[in-house]
XYZ file of C-alpha atoms in Angstrom:
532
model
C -1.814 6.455 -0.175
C -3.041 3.886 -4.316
C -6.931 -0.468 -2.751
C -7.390 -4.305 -3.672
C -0.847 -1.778 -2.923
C -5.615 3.270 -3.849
C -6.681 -1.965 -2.268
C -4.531 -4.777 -4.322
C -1.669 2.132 -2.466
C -3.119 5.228 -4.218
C -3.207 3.605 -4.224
C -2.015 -2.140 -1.109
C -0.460 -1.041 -3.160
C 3.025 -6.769 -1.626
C 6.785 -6.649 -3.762
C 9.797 -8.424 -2.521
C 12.758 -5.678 -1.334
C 16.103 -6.045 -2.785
C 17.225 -3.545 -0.186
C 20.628 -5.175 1.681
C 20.653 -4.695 5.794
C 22.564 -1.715 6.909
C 23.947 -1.305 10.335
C 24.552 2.466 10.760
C 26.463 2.392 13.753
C 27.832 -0.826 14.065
C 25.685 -1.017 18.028
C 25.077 -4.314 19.355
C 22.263 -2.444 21.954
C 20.695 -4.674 24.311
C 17.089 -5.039 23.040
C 15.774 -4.117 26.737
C 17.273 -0.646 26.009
C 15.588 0.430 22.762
C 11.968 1.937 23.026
C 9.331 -0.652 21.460
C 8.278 0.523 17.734
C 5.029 -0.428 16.494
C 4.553 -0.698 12.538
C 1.080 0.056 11.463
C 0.749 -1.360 7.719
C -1.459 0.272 5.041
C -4.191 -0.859 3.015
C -3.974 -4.646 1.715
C -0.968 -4.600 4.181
C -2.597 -7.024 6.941
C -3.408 -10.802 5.596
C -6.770 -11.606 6.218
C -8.011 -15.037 6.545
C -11.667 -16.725 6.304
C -11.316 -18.917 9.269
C -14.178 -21.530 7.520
C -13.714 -24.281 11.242
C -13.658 -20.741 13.437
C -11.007 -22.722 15.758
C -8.119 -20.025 14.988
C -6.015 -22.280 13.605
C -5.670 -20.600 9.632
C -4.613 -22.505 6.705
C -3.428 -21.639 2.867
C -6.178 -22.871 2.030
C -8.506 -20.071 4.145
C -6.544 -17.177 2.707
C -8.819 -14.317 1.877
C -6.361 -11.562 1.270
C -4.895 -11.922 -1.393
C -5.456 -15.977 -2.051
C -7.954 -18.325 -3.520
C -11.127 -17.047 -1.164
C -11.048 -13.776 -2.414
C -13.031 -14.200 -5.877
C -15.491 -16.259 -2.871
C -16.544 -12.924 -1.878
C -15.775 -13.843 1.575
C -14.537 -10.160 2.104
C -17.489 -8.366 0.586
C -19.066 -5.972 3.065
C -22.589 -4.830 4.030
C -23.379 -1.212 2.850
C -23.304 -0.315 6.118
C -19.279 -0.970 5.786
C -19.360 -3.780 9.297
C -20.938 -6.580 8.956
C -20.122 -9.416 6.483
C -22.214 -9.860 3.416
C -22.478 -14.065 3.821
C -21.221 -16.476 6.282
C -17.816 -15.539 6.405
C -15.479 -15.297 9.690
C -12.647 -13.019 8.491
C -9.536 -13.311 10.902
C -6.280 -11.020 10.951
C -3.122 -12.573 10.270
C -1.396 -13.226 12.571
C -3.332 -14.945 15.529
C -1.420 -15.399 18.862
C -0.995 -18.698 19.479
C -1.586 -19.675 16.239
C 0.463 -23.417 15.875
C 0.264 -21.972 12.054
C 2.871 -19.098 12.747
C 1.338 -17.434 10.148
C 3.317 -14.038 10.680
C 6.236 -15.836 9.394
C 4.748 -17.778 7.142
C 3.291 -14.408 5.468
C 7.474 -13.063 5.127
C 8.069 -15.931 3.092
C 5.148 -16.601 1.077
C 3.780 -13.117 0.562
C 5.162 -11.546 -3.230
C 6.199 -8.523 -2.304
C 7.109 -9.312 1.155
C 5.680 -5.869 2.514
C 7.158 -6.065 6.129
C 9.849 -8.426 5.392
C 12.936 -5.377 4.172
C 11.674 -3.460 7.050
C 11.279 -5.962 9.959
C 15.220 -7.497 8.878
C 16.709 -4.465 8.665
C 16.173 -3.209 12.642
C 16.274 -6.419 13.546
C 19.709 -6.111 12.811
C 20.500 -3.730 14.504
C 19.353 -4.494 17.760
C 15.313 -4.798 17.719
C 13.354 -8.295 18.108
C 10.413 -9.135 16.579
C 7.688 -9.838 18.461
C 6.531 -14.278 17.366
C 3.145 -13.997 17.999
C 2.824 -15.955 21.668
C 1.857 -14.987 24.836
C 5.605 -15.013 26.407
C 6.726 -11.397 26.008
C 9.801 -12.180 28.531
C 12.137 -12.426 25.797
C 13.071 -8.868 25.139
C 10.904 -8.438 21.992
C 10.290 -4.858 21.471
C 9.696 -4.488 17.353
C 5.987 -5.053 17.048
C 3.321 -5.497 13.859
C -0.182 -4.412 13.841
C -2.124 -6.074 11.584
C -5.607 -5.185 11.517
C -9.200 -5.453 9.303
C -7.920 -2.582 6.371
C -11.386 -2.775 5.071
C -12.826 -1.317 7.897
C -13.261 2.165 9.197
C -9.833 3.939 10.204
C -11.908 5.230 13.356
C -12.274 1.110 14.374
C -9.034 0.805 13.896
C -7.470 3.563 15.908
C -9.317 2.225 18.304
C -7.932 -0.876 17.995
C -4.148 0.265 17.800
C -4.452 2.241 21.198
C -5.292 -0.905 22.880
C -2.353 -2.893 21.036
C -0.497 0.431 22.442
C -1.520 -0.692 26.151
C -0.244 -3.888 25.294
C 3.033 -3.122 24.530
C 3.455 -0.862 26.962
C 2.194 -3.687 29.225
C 4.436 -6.398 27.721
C 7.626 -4.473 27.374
C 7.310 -2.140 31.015
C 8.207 0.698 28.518
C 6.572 4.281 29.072
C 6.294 4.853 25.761
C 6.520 3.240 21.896
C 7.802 4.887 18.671
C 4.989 4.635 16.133
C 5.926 3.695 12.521
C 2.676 4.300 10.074
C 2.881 3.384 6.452
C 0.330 4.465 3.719
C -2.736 4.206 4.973
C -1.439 3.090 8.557
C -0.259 6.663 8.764
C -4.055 7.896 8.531
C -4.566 5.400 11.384
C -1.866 6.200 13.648
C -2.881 10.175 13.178
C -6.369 8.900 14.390
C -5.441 7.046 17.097
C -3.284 10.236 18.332
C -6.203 12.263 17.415
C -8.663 10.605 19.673
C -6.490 8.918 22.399
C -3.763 8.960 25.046
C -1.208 11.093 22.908
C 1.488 11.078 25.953
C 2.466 7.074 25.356
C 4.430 8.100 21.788
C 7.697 9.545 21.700
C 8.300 9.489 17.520
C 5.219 9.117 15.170
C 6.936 8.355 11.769
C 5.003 8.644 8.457
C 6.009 7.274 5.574
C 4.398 7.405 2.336
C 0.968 8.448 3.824
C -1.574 10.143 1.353
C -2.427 12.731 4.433
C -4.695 14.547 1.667
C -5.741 11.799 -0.211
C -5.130 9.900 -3.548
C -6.159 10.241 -6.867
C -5.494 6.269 -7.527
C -8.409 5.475 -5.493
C -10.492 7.095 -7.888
C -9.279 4.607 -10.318
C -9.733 1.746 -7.974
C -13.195 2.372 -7.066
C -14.536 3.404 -10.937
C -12.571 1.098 -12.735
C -10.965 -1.734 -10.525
C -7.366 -1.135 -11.102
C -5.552 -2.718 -8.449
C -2.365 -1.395 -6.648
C 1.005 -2.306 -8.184
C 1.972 -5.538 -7.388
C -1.225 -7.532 -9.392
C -2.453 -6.577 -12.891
C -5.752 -7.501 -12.922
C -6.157 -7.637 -16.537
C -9.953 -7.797 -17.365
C -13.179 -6.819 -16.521
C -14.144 -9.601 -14.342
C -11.460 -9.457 -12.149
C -11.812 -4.991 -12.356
C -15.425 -5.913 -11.326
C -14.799 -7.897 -8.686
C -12.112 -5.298 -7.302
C -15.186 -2.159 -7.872
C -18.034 -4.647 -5.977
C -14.941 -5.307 -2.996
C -14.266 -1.363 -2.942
C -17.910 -0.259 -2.626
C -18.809 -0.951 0.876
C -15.200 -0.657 2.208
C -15.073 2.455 4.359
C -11.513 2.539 4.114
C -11.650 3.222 0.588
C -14.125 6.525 0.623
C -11.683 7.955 3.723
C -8.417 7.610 0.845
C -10.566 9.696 -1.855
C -8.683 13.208 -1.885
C -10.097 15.491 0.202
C -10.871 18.948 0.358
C -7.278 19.985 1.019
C -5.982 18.113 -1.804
C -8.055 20.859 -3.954
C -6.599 24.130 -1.729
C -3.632 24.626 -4.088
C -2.841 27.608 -1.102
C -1.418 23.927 0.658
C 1.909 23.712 -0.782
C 5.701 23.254 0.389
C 6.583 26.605 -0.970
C 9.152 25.341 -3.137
C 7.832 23.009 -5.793
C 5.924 24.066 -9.409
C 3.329 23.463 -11.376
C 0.523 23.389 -8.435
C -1.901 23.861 -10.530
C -1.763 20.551 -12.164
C -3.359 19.026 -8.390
C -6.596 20.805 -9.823
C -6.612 18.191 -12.680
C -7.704 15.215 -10.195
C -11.237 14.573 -12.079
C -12.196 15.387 -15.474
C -15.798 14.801 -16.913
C -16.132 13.401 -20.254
C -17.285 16.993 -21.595
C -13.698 17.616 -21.078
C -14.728 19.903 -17.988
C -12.303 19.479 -14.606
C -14.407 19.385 -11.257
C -13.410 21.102 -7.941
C -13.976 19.265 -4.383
C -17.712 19.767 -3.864
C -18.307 18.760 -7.697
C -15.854 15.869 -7.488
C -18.562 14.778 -4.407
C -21.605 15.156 -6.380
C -20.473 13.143 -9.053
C -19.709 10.315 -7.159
C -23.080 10.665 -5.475
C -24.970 10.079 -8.397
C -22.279 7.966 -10.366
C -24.096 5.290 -12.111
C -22.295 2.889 -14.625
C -23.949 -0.436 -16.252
C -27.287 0.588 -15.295
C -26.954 -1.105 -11.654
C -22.801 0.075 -10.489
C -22.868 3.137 -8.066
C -21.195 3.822 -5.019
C -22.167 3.820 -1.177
C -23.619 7.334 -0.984
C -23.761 6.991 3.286
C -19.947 5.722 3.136
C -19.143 8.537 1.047
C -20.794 11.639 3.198
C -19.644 9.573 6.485
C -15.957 9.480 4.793
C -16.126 13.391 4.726
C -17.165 13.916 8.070
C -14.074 11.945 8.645
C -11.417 13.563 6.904
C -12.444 16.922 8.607
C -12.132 15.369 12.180
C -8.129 14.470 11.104
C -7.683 17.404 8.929
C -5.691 18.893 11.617
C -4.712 17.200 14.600
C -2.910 18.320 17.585
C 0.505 16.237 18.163
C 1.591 17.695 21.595
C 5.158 16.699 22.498
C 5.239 14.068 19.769
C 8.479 14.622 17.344
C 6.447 14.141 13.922
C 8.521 12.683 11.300
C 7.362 12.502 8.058
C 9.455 10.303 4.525
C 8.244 11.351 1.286
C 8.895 9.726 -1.798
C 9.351 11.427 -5.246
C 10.633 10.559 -8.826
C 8.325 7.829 -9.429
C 5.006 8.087 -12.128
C 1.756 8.873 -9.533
C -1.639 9.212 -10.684
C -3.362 12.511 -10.449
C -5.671 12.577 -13.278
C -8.695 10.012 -13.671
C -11.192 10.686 -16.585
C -15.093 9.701 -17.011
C -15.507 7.679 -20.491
C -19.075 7.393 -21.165
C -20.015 3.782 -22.122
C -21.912 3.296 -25.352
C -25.730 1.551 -25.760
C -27.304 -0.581 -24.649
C -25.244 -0.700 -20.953
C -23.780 2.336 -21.126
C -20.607 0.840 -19.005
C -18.153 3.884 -18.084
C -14.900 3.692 -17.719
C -11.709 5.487 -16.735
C -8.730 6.801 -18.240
C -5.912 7.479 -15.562
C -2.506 9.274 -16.204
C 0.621 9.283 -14.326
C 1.309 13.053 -14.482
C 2.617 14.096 -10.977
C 5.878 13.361 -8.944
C 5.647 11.071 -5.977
C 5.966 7.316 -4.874
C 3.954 5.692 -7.585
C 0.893 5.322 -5.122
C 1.061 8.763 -3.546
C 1.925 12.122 -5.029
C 4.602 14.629 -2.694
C 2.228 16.999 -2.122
C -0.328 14.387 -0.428
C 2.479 12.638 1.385
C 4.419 15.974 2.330
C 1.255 18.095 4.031
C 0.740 17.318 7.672
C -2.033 19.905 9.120
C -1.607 21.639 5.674
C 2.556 22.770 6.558
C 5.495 20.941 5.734
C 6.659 19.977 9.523
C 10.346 20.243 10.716
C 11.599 16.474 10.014
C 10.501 16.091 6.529
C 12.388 14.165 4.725
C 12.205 12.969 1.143
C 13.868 9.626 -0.418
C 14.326 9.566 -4.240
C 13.318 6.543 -6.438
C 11.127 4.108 -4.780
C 8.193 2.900 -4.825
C 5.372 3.001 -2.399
C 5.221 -0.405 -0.728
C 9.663 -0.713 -1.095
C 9.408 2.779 1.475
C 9.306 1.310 4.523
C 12.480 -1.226 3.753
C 14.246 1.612 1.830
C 18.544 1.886 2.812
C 17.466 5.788 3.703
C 14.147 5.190 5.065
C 16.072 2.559 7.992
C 18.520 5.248 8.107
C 16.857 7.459 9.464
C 14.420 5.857 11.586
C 18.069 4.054 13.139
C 18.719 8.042 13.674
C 15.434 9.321 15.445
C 15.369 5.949 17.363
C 19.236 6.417 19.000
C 19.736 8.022 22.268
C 20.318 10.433 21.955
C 18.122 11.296 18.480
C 19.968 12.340 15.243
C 17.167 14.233 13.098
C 19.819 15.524 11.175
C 19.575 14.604 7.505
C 20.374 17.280 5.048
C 20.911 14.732 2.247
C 16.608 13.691 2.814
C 15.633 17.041 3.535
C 15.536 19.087 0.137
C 11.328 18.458 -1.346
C 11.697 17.851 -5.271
C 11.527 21.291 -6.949
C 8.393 20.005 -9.026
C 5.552 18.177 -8.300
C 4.858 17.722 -12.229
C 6.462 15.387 -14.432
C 5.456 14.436 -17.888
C 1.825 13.175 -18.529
C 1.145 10.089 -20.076
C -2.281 8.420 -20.675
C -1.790 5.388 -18.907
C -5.203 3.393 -19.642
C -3.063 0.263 -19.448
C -1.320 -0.232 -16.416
C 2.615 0.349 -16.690
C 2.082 1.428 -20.466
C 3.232 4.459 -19.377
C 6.672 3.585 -20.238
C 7.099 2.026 -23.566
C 10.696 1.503 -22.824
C 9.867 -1.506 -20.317
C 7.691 -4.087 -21.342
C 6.573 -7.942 -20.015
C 5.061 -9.518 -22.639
C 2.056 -12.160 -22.133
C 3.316 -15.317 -22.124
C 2.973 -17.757 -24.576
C 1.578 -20.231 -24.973
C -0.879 -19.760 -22.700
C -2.178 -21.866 -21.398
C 0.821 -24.143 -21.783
C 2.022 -27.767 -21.066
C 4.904 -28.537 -20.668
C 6.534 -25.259 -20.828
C 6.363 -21.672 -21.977
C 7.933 -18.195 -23.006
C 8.337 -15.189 -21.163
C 9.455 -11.924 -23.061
C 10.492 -8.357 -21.886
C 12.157 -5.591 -22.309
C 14.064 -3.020 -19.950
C 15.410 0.383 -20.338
C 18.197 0.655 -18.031
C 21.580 -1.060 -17.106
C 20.313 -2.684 -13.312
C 19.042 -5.374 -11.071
C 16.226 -7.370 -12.918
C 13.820 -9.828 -10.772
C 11.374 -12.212 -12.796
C 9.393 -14.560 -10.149
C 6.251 -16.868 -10.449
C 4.059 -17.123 -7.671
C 1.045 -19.478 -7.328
C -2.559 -18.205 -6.180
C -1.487 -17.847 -2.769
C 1.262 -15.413 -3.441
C 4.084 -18.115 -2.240
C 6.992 -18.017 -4.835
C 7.341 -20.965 -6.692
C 10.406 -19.930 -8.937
C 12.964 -17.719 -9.819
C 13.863 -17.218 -13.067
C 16.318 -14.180 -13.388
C 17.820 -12.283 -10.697
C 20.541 -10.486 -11.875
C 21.510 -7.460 -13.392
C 21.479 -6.830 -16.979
C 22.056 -4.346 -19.556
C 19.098 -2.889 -21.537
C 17.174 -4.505 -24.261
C 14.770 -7.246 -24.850
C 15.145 -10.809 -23.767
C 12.679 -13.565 -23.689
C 13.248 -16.508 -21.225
C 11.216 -20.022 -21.107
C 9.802 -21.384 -17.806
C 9.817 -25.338 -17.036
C 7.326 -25.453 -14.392
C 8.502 -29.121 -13.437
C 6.256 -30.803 -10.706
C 3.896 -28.127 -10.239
C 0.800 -28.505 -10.708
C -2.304 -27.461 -12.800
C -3.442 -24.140 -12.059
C -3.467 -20.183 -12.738
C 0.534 -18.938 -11.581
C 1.250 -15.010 -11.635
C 4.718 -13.924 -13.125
C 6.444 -10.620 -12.137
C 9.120 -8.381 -13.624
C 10.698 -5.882 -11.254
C 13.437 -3.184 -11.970
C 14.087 -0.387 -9.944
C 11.958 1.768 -12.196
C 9.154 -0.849 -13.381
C 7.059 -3.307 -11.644
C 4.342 -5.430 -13.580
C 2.573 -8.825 -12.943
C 0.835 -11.592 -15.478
C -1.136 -14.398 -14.983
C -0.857 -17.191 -16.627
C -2.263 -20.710 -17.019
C -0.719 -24.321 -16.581
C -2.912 -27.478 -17.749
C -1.109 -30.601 -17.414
């Protein structure tokens, strides 16, 4: 599910994974023996370049998503949601045949490394990664499809059953394993919807906001970004809201209808009722589906800010047609996650004269995976399915590399299958957990803290301050514009309290650099501003 983790995964939510490589069974399988897996990545989880020379070759420099073209507005959109609004030529990371070998590049440089935990982990045990070339005679059989996120998840389910045919082509297998993540999820359950169901044995979903996301919401009206980058004021937020309007992605991540049917429900969890909080108006009033719609039809903000009124009804026509979709002989597997802060509550501020700019107040009040809440993630066709499974304590984008998420896909995968995983398979007994006004991101919890640095900007050095709750691991990175990590200053674990550390950037050079503090429980990222 939270856009720019919502897109920047509701919700895009791009973290580094501290998660060690397991090797459950100790196999050393020949890789022409294990059925190919595709990995479909959510929103903001495919690079996207603007190839300026349109000669395939991409450079740093031409980095779109997330890099220094992206305040270009080289990925704005049409309204129609297709075609480019300027001269732009946006590419998909990675190119075949690209001398750049940018899939690579994009596990080292990116922050959060979103394919990196995931892509190591079954490599070690017996899968090889597809490099990008046309010479698929060496066995590879773990592929990546990256693919236009902005675009409409019908495009790209069209798109995924032809890299399906490929696959199938390159690897002389009769069928693939699907692994969808976030958003990917909603394309891999379109693809089956509308294609050749018969070439996938396992569709795996993990983390995928089947019914919708609340965090959207706050991308779209406010410009909140997902997780890993803070945007932290209202130029950036604007630019995020102008990217988001035209994106047909977005509108298909709103919650839909079902996410208002509190008769949709595992059975076993509490406190339902608080899904019906999704949207408040500023009267103090909470809106059901078909009011939620007609608000955002007529949503005006700053005099000239509304939203795509065609994406929007087109987006509802859409979640209908994958509402419920018909698997056949597909095992469905579906990884939750729970006991991380999720937004399910966004609420209209009116602005005051003489723009009358509204804003949004969002809360982290329900239980899921810090993008997506468990009841989104956990409703397939509106029923829990068979192999559900749910995995405690991470956040959305860390899913996919998660120790028990790569156990059990090393389970389903095996021949023969082991679906058997008592220890995943209890749902959280709530879906509510406290509610805190959250109108600045990661405020929620005043026991962790990273303070701006200062000073800022600085020459020749400066001081970074925070504060954790908890005994555990504690990253602090910088990262240039690009995302490529420049430093690391603490990674280690550490006993609560507050610390402040000073940063010597040394030879780099002048420019903005983003710091991040990660903890299990906490993730937040500055910016901050080097003048020499």
């Amino acid at each position: 599910m939270k856009f720019l983790k919502a897109i920047l995964i509701v919700f895009l939510s791009l973290h580094s994974m501290s998660i060690s490589q397991i090797d459950l069974d100790n196999r050393n399988t020949s890789t022409t023996d294990l059925l190919p897996i595709i990995y479909v990545p959510g929103i903001m989880g495919s690079p996207l370049y603007d190839d300026l020379n349109n000669n395939n070759q991409l450079i740093p420099d031409e980095k779109a998503w997330f890099g220094i073209q992206f305040f270009t507005g080289s990925l704005l959109l049409q309204p129609n949601g297709i075609d480019p609004n300027g001269n732009y030529n946006i590419k998909v990371a990675p190119l075949r045949n690209d001398a750049a070998n940018t899939l690579r590049n994009e596990l080292e440089d990116v922050p959060m490394d979103l394919f990196k935990g995931f892509f190591d982990n079954l490599e070690a045990n017996g899968y090889l990664l597809d490099d990008y070339d046309d010479d698929h005679t060496e066995g590879e059989n773990l592929f990546c499809f990256t693919y236009d996120w902005r675009k409409n998840n019908i495009t790209n389910a069209e798109l995924l059953s032809n890299f399906i045919d490929s696959v199938l082509t390159w690897t002389g297998a009769v069928q693939v394993n699907l692994v969808g993540h976030s958003m990917g999820g909603i394309v891999s359950k379109t693809c089956i919807k509308l294609y050749d169901k018969t070439r996938i044995k396992n569709m795996v979903f993990i983390g995928t906001p089947h019914l919708g996301a609340p965090e959207m919401l706050t991308v779209m009206l406010k410009g909140k970004l997902f997780e890993w980058l803070n945007f932290v004021n209202e130029i950036e937020w604007l630019a995020a809201r102008v990217l988001a309007r035209n994106l047909p992605s977005c509108y298909q991540l709103i919650p839909s209808a079902s996410y208002f049917d509190l008769n949709l429900n595992n059975g076993v969890s509490t406190d339902i009722e608080i899904y019906s909080e999704c949207f408040q108006l500023p009267n103090g009033n909470y809106v059901n589906y078909s009011q939620l719609i007609d608000y955002l039809t007529n949503y005006q903000s700053c005099l000239i800010e509304n939203l795509n009124v065609g994406l929007l009804n087109s987006s509802e026509i859409f979640k209908e047609t994958i509402d419920t979709v018909d698997f056949g002989n597909i095992e469905v597997v579906n990884i939750v996650g729970y006991n991380q802060w999720t937004i399910g509550k966004n609420k209209i501020i009116d602005g005051s004269p003489p723009l009358y700019c509204k804003t949004i107040e969002y809360f982290r009040n329900l239980n899921g995976d810090f993008t997506v809440p468990v009841r989104s993630a956990e409703l397939i066709n509106g029923q829990i399915f068979e192999h559900t499974y749910y995995t405690e304590g991470f956040i959305h984008s860390d899913l996919p590399g998660s120790q028990p998420t790569l156990e059990i896909l090393l389970g389903i995968f095996a021949d023969p299958p082991n679906y058997n995983f008592p220890q995943y398979s209890v749902p959280p007994v709530s879906y509510k957990d406290v509610t805190v006004n959250v109108e600045n991101e990661f405020e929620f919890h005043k026991s962790f803290n990273l303070s701006q640095n200062y000073p800022n900007p600085f020459n020749p050095s400066t001081n970074i301050g925070f504060r954790i709750a908890d005994f555990g691991l504690v990253n602090l990175k910088i990262y240039d514009v690009l995302g490529k990590e420049v430093a690391t200053l603490i990674n280690e674990e550490k006993p609560a309290g507050s610390y402040e550390i000073t940063f010597y950037p040394g030879n780099l050079p002048s420019g903005t650099y983003f710091y991040q503090l990660r903890t299990q429980e906490f993730i937040q990222t500055k910016k901050m501003i080097l003048t020499k």
